[in-house]
Tab-separated table of C-alpha atoms in Angstrom:
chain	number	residue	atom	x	y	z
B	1	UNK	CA	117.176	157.047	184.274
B	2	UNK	CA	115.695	157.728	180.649
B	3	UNK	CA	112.404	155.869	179.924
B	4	UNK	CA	112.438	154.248	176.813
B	5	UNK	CA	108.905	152.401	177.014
B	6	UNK	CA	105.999	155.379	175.915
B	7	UNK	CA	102.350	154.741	175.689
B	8	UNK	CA	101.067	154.392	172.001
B	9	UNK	CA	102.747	154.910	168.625
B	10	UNK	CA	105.619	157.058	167.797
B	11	UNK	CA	104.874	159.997	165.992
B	12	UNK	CA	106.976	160.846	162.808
B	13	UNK	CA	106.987	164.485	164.257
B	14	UNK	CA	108.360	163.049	167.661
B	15	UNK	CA	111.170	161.766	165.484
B	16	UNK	CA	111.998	164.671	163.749
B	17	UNK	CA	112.158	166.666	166.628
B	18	UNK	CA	114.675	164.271	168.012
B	19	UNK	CA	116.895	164.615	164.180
B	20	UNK	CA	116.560	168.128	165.034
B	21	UNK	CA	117.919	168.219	168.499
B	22	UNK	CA	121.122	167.140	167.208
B	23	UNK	CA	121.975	169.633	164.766
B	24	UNK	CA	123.895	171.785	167.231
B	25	UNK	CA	126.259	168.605	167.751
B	26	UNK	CA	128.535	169.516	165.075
B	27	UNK	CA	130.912	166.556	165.856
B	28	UNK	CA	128.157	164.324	164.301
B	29	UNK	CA	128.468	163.166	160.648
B	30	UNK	CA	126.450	160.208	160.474
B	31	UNK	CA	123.069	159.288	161.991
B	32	UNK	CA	121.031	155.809	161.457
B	33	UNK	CA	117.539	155.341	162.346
B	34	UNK	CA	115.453	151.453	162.805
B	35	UNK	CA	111.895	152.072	163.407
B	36	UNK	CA	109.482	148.591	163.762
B	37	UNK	CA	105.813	149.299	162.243
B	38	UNK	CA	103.264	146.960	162.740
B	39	UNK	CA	102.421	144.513	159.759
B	40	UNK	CA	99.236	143.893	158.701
B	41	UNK	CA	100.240	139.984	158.524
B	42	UNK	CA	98.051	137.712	157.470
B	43	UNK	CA	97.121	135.024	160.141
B	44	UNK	CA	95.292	132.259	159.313
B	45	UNK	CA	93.284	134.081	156.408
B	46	UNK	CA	92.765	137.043	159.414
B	47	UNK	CA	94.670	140.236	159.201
B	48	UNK	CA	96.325	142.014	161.879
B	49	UNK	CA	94.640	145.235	162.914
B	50	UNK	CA	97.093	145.924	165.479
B	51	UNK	CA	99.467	144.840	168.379
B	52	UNK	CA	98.769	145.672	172.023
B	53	UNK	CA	102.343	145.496	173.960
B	54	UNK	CA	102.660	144.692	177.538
B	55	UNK	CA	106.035	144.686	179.237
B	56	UNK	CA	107.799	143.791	182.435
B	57	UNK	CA	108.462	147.866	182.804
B	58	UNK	CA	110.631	148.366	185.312
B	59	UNK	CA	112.892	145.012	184.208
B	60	UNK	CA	112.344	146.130	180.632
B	61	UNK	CA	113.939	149.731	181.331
B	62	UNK	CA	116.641	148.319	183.142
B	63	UNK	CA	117.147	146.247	180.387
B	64	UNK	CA	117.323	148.619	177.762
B	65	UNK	CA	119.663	150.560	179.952
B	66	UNK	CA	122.100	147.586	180.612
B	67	UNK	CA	121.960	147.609	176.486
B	68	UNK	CA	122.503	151.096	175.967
B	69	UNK	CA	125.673	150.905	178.097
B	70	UNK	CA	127.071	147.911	176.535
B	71	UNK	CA	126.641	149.623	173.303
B	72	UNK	CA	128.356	152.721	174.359
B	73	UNK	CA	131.127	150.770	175.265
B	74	UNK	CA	131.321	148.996	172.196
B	75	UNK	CA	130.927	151.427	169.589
B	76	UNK	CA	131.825	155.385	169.458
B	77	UNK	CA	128.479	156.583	169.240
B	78	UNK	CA	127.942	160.677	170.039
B	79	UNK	CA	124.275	159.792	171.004
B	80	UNK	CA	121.487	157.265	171.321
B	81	UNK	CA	117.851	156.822	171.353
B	82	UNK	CA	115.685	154.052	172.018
B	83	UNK	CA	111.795	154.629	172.326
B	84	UNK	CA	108.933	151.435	172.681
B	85	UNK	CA	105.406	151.846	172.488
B	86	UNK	CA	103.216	150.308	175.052
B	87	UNK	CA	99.581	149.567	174.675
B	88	UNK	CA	97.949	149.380	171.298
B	89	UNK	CA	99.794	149.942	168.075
B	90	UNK	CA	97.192	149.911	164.454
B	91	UNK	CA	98.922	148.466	161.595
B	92	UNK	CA	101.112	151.080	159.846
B	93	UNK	CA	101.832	153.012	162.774
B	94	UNK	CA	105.706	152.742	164.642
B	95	UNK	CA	106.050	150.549	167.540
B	96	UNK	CA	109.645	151.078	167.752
B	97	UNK	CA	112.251	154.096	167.194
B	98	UNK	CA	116.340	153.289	167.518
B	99	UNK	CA	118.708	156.289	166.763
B	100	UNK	CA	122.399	156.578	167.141
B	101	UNK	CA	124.792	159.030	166.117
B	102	UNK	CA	128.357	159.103	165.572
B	103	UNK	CA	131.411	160.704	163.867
B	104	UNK	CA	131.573	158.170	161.167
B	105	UNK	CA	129.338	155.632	159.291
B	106	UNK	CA	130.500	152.516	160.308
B	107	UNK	CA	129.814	152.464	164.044
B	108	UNK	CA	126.381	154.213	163.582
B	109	UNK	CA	125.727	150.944	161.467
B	110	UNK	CA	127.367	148.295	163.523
B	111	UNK	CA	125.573	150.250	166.754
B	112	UNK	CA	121.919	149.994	165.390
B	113	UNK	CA	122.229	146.325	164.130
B	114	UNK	CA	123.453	145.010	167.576
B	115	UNK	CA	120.933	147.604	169.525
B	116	UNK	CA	117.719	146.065	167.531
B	117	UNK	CA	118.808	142.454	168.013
B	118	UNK	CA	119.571	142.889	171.552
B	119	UNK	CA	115.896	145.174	172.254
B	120	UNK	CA	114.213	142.072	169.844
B	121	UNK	CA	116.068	139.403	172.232
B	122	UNK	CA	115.808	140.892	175.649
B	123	UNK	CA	113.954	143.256	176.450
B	124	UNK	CA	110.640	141.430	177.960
B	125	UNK	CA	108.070	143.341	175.613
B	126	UNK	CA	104.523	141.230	175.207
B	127	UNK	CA	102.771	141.793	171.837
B	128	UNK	CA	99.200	140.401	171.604
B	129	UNK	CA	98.289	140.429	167.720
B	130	UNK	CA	94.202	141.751	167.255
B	131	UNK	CA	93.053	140.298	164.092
B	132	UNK	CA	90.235	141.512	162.212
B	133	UNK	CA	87.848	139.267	163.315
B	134	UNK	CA	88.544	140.201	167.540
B	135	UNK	CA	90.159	137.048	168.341
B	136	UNK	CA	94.315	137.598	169.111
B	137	UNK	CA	97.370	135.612	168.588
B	138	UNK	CA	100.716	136.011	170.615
B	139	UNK	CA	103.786	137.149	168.694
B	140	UNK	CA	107.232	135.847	169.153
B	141	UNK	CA	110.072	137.284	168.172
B	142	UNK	CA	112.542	135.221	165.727
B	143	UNK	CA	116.263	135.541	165.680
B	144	UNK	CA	118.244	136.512	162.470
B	145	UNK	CA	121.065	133.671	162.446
X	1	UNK	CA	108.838	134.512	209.583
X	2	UNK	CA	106.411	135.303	206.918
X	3	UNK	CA	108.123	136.143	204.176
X	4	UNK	CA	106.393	137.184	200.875
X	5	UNK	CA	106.776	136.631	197.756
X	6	UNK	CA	105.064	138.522	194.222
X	7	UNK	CA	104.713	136.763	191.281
X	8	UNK	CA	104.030	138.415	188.064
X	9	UNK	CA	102.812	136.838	184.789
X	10	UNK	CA	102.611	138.351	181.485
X	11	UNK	CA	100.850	137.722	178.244
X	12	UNK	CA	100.044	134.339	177.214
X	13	UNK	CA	101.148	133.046	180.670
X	14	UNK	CA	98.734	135.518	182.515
X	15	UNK	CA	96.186	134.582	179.967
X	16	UNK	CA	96.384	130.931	181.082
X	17	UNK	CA	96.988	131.456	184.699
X	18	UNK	CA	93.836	134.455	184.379
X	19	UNK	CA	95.875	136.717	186.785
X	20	UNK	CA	98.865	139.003	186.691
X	21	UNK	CA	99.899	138.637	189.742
X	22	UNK	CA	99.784	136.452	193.247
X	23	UNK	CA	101.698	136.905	196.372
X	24	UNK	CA	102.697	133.360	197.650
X	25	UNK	CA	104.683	132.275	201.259
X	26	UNK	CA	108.251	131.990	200.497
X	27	UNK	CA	108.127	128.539	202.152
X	28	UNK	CA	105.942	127.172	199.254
X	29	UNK	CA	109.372	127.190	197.514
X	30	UNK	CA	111.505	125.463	199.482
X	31	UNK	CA	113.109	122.141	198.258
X	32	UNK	CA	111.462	123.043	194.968
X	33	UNK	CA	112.453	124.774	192.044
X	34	UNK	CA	110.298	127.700	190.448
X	35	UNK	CA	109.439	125.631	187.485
X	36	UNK	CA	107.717	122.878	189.498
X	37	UNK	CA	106.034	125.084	191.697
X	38	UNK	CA	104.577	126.637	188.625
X	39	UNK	CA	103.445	123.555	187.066
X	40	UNK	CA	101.959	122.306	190.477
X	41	UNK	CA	100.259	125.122	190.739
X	42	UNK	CA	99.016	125.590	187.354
X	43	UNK	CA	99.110	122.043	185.756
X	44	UNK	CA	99.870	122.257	181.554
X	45	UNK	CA	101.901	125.399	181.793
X	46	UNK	CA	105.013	123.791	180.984
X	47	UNK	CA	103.175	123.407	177.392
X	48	UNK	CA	103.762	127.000	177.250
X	49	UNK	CA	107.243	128.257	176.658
X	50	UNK	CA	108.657	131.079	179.237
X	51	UNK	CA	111.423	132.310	181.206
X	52	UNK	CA	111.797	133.169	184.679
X	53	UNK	CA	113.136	136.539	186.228
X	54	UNK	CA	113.774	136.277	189.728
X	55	UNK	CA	114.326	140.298	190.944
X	56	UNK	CA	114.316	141.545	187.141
X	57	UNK	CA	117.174	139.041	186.759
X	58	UNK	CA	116.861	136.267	184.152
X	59	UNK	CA	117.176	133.079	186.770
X	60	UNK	CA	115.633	129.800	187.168
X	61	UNK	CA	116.675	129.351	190.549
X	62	UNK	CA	116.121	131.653	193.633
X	63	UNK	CA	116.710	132.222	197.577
X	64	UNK	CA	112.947	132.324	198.745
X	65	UNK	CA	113.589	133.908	201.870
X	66	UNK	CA	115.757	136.612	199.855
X	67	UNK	CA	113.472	136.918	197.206
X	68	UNK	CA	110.545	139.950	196.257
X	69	UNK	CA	109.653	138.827	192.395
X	70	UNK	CA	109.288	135.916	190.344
X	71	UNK	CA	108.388	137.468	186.757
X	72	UNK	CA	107.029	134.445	184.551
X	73	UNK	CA	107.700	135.767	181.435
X	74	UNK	CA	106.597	134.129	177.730
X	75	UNK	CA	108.514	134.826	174.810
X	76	UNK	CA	109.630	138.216	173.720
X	77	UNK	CA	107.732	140.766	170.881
X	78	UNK	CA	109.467	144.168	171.092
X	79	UNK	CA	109.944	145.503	167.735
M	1	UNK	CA	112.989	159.369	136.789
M	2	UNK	CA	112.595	160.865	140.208
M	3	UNK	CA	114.983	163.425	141.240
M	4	UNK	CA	117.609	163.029	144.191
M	5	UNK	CA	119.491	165.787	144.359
M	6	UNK	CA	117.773	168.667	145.852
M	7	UNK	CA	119.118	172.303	146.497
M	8	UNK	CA	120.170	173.253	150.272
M	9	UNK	CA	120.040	170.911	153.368
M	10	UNK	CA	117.647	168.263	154.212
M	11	UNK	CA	115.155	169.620	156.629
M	12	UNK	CA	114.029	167.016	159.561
M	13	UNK	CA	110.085	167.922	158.655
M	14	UNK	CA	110.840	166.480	155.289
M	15	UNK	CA	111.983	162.833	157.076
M	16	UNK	CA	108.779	163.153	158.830
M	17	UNK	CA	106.639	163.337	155.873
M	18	UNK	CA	108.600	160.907	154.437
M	19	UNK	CA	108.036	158.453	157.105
M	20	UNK	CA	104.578	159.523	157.194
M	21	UNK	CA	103.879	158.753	153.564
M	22	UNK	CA	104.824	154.663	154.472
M	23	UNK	CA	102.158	154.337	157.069
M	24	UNK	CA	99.730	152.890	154.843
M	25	UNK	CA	102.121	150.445	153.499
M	26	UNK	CA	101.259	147.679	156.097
M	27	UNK	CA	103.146	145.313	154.864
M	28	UNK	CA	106.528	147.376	155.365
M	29	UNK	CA	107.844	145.824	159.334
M	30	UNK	CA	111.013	147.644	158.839
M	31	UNK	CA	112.393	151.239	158.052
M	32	UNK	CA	116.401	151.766	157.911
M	33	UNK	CA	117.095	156.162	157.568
M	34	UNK	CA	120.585	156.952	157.071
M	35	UNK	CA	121.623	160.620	157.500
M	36	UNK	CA	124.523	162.483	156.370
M	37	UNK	CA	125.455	165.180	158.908
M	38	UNK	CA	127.952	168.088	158.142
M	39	UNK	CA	130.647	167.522	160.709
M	40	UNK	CA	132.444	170.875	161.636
M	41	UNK	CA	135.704	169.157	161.622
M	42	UNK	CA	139.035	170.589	161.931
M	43	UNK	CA	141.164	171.324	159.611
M	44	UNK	CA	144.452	172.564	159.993
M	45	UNK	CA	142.949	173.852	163.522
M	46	UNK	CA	140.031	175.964	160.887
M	47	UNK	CA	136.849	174.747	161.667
M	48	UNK	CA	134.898	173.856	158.662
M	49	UNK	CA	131.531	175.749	158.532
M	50	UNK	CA	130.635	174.206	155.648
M	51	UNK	CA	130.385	172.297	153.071
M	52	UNK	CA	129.328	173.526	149.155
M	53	UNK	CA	128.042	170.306	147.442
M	54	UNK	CA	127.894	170.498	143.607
M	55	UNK	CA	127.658	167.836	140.943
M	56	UNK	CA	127.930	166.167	137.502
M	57	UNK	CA	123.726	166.267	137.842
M	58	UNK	CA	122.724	164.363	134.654
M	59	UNK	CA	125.234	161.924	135.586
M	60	UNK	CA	124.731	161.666	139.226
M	61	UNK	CA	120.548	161.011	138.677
M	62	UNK	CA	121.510	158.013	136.433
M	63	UNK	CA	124.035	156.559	138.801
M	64	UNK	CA	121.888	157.238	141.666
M	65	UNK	CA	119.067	155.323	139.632
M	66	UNK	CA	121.302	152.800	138.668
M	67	UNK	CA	122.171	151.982	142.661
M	68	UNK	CA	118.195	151.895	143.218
M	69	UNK	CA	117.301	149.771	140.437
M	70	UNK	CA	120.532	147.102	141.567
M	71	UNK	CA	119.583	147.231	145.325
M	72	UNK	CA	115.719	146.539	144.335
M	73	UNK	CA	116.952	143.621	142.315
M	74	UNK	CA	119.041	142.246	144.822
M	75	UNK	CA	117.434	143.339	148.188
M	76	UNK	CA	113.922	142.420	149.045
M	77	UNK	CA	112.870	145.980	149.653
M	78	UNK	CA	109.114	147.563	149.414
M	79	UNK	CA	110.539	151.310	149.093
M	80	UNK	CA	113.927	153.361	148.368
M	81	UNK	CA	114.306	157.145	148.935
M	82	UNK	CA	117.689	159.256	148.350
M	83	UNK	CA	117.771	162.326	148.577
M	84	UNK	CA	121.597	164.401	148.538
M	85	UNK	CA	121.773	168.039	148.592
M	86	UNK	CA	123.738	170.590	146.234
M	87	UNK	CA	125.260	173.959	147.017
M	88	UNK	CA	125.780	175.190	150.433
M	89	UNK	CA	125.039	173.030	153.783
M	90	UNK	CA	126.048	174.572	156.994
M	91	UNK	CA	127.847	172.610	159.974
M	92	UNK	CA	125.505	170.653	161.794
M	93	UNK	CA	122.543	170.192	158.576
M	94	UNK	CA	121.690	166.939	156.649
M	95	UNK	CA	123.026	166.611	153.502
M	96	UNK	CA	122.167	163.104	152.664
M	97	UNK	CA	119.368	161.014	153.235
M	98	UNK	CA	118.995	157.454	152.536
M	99	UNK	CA	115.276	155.433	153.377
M	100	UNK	CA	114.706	152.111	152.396
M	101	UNK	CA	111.528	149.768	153.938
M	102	UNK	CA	110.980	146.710	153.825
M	103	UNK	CA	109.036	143.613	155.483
M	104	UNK	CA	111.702	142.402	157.597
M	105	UNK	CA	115.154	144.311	159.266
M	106	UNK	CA	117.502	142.246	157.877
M	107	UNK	CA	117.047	143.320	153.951
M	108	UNK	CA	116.665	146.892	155.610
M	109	UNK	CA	119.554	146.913	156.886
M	110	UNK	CA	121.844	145.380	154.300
M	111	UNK	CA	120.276	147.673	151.471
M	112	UNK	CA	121.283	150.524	153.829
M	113	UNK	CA	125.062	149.788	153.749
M	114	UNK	CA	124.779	148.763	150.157
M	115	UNK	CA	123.548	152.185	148.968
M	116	UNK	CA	125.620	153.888	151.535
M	117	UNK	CA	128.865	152.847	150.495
M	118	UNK	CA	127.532	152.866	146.432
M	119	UNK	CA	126.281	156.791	146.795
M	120	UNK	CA	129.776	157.546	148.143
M	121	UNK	CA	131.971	155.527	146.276
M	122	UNK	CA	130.307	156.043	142.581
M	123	UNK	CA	128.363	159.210	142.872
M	124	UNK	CA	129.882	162.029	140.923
M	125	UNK	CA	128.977	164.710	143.717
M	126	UNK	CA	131.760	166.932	145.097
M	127	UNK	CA	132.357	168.924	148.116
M	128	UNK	CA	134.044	172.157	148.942
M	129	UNK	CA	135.057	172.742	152.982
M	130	UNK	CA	134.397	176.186	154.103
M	131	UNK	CA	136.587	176.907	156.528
M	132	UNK	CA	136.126	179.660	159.393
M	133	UNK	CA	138.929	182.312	157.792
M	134	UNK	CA	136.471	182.095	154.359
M	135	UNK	CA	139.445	179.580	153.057
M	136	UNK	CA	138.621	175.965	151.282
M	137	UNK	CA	139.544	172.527	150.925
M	138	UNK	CA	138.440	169.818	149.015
M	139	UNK	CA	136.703	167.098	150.663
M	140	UNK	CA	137.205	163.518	149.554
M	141	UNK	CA	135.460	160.251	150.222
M	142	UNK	CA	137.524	157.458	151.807
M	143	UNK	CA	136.248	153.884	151.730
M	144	UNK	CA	135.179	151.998	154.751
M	145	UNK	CA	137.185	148.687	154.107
E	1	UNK	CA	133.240	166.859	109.580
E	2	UNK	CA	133.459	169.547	112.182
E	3	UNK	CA	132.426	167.492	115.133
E	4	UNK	CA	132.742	169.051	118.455
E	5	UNK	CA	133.020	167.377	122.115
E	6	UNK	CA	132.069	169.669	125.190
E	7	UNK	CA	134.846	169.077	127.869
E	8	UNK	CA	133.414	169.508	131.538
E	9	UNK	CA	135.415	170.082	134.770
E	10	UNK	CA	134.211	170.048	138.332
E	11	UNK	CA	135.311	170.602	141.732
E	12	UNK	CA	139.223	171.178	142.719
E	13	UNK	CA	139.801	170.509	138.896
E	14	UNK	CA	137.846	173.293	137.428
E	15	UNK	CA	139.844	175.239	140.166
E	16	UNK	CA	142.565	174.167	138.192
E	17	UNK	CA	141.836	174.804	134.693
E	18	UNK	CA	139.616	177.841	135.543
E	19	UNK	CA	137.090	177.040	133.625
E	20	UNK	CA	133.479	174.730	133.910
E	21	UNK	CA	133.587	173.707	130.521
E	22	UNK	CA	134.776	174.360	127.306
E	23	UNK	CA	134.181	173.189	123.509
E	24	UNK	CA	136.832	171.063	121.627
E	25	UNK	CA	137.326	170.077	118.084
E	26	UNK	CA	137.253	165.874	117.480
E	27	UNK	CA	140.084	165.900	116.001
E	28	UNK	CA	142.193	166.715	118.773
E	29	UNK	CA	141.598	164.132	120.368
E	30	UNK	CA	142.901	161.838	117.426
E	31	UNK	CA	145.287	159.680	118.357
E	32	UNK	CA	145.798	160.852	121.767
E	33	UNK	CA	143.228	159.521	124.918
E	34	UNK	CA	142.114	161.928	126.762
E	35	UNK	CA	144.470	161.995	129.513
E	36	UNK	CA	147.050	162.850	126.716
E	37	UNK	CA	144.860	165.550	125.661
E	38	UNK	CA	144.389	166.711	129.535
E	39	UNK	CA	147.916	166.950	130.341
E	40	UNK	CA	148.954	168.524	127.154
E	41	UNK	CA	146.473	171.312	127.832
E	42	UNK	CA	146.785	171.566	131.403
E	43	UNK	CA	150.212	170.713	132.478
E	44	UNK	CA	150.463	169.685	136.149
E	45	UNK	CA	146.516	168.802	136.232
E	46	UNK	CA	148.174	165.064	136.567
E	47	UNK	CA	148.621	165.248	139.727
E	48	UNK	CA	145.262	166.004	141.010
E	49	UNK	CA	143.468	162.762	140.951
E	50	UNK	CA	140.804	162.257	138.702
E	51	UNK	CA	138.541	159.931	136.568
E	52	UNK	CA	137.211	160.650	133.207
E	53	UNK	CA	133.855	160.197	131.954
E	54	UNK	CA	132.845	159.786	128.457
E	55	UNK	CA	129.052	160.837	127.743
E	56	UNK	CA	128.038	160.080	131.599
E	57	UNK	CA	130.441	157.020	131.688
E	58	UNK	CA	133.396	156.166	133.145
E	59	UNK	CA	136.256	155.648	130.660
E	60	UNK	CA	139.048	156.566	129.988
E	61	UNK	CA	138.795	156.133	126.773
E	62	UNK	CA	136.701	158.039	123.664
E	63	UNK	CA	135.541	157.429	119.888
E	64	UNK	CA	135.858	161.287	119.198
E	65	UNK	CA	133.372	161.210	116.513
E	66	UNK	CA	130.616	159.662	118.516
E	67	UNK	CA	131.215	161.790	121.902
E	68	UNK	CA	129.208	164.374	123.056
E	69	UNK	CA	130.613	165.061	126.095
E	70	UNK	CA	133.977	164.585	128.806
E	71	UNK	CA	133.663	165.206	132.063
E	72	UNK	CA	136.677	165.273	134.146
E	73	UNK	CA	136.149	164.617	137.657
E	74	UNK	CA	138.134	164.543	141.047
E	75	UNK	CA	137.247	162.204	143.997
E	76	UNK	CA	133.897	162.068	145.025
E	77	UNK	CA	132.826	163.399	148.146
E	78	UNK	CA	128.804	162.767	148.504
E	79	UNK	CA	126.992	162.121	152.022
């Protein structure tokens, strides 16, 4: 099975090596891309340096595989992609990277939307804010409806 | 029979609890549900919201005797 | 006025520096990349090899900065990045590429769609199909509702 | 008053006329819109779709004194 979780940030190299793997599938014509950076939110008056992540690993990567096969199912997707850092994340960098391919626009989009509500929802990922000061707050993850 | 049973915390709930993990007698949960084992054992967590994962599967209820994990599991972050 | 339309395909290093250049926006949560593959479809059983983008320029940079300057206004977006190529793009290269940012994923993603569906229904950019046997066909936009 | 208006065609319908663009006196387009003029010119061109654009607008309709340019221009194709 693919491992989706990967220890510290996504590069913006590693994902243009993965755009460029896909060049050969000629059947593609439309790819769509989420990536998550980490916020420097303010918290109480304290900004957020950066977000350590934690997860339940093996129940998260059978999670996100569960997901991945729903979503194949669902949509007509060519390909997908779905990479999590673990461990610590500074502000600005990527924490998550979602890519899906397909013949046409419209699944691509409908694909990625359900994907990063469904890795936001279930996928047991821990993320322990570090604020400026040392001290840490716990995030939580809110729904869009 | 002695059977085994791990139980895993994450995050905030590890923080409180100040371990990740404990392996308890599968007998301590008989005739008792996770949830009140937990908050016999560890008196305020139930301040603290979470979910339970018995064998990687979201549950609140298990088979002791049939049982390897409990994951105690606060809300989610990915993203 | 910034420039969009750029000669030849869209290479995958660019995307990278792109996504590179938003890493000291911290208050960006959110990045939504849409990508325009060349599909070697099939066409009267000719494979197209590809396609030969050309334009009404003058009028396609003001349309293309009319979309950005609506989506702004009605999106709550930190950045917006299009970029569409001209002239020839072979099967299987990036010919459009669409990058908004914002703070959270929902106005990401709904500024995607919205300058998806505006480049391609309002843009005056036009496509030749080269097929395999050296013959054409003229490629035309269909809308997704 | 020898105002002229450049007349722009792209894609399959510069196929058609065989040309990119070409210069046009005003006048000629007095009393006629330009899809008048068009057909006139290029018989058969109406039936290739198109839309017209007058000085980077869409219209299909011109003040021949005050235009500087029509572009004629089949279905779009970007992304």
């Amino acid at each position: 099975m693919k491992k989706s979780l990967k220890e510290g940030q996504i590069l913006p190299e590693f994902i243009a090596d993965s755009i460029a793997k896909h060049q050969h599938k000629t059947n593609i014509g439309a790819h769509q891309i989420f990536l998550g950076q980490v916020r420097a939110d303010l918290i109480d008056e304290k900004e957020v340096v950066a977000i350590e992540y934690t997860a339940h690993e093996e129940m998260a990567e059978q999670i996100i595989h569960e997901i991945r096969e729903e979503t194949f199912e669902k949509f007509d997707l060519t390909c997908m992609h779905i990479y999590h850092s673990l461990g610590r994340v500074e502000k600005g960098q990527i924490c998550l990277f979602v890519f899906v391919s397909s013949g046409h626009r419209r699944a691509a989009n409908e694909a990625i939307v359900h994907l990063v509500e469904a890795i936001k929802e279930r996928v047991p990922i821990f993320g322990k804010e570090i604020l400026e000061d040392g001290s840490h707050v716990w995030k939580q993850n809110t729904s869009l409806s | 029979m002695d059977h085994k049973i791990n139980i895993v915390y994450f995050g905030q709930i590890a923080e409180g609890t100040g371990k990740q993990s404990e392996m308890i007698e599968a007998k301590e949960l008989h005739n008792k549900s996770v949830r009140e084992f937990l908050n016999q054992q560890y008196p305020g967590i139930d301040q603290y919201a979470f979910t339970i994962a018995v064998d990687n599967k979201i549950s609140e209820i298990c088979d002791p005797e049939n049982t390897r994990e409990i994951a105690v599991l606060p809300p989610f972050a990915g993203g």
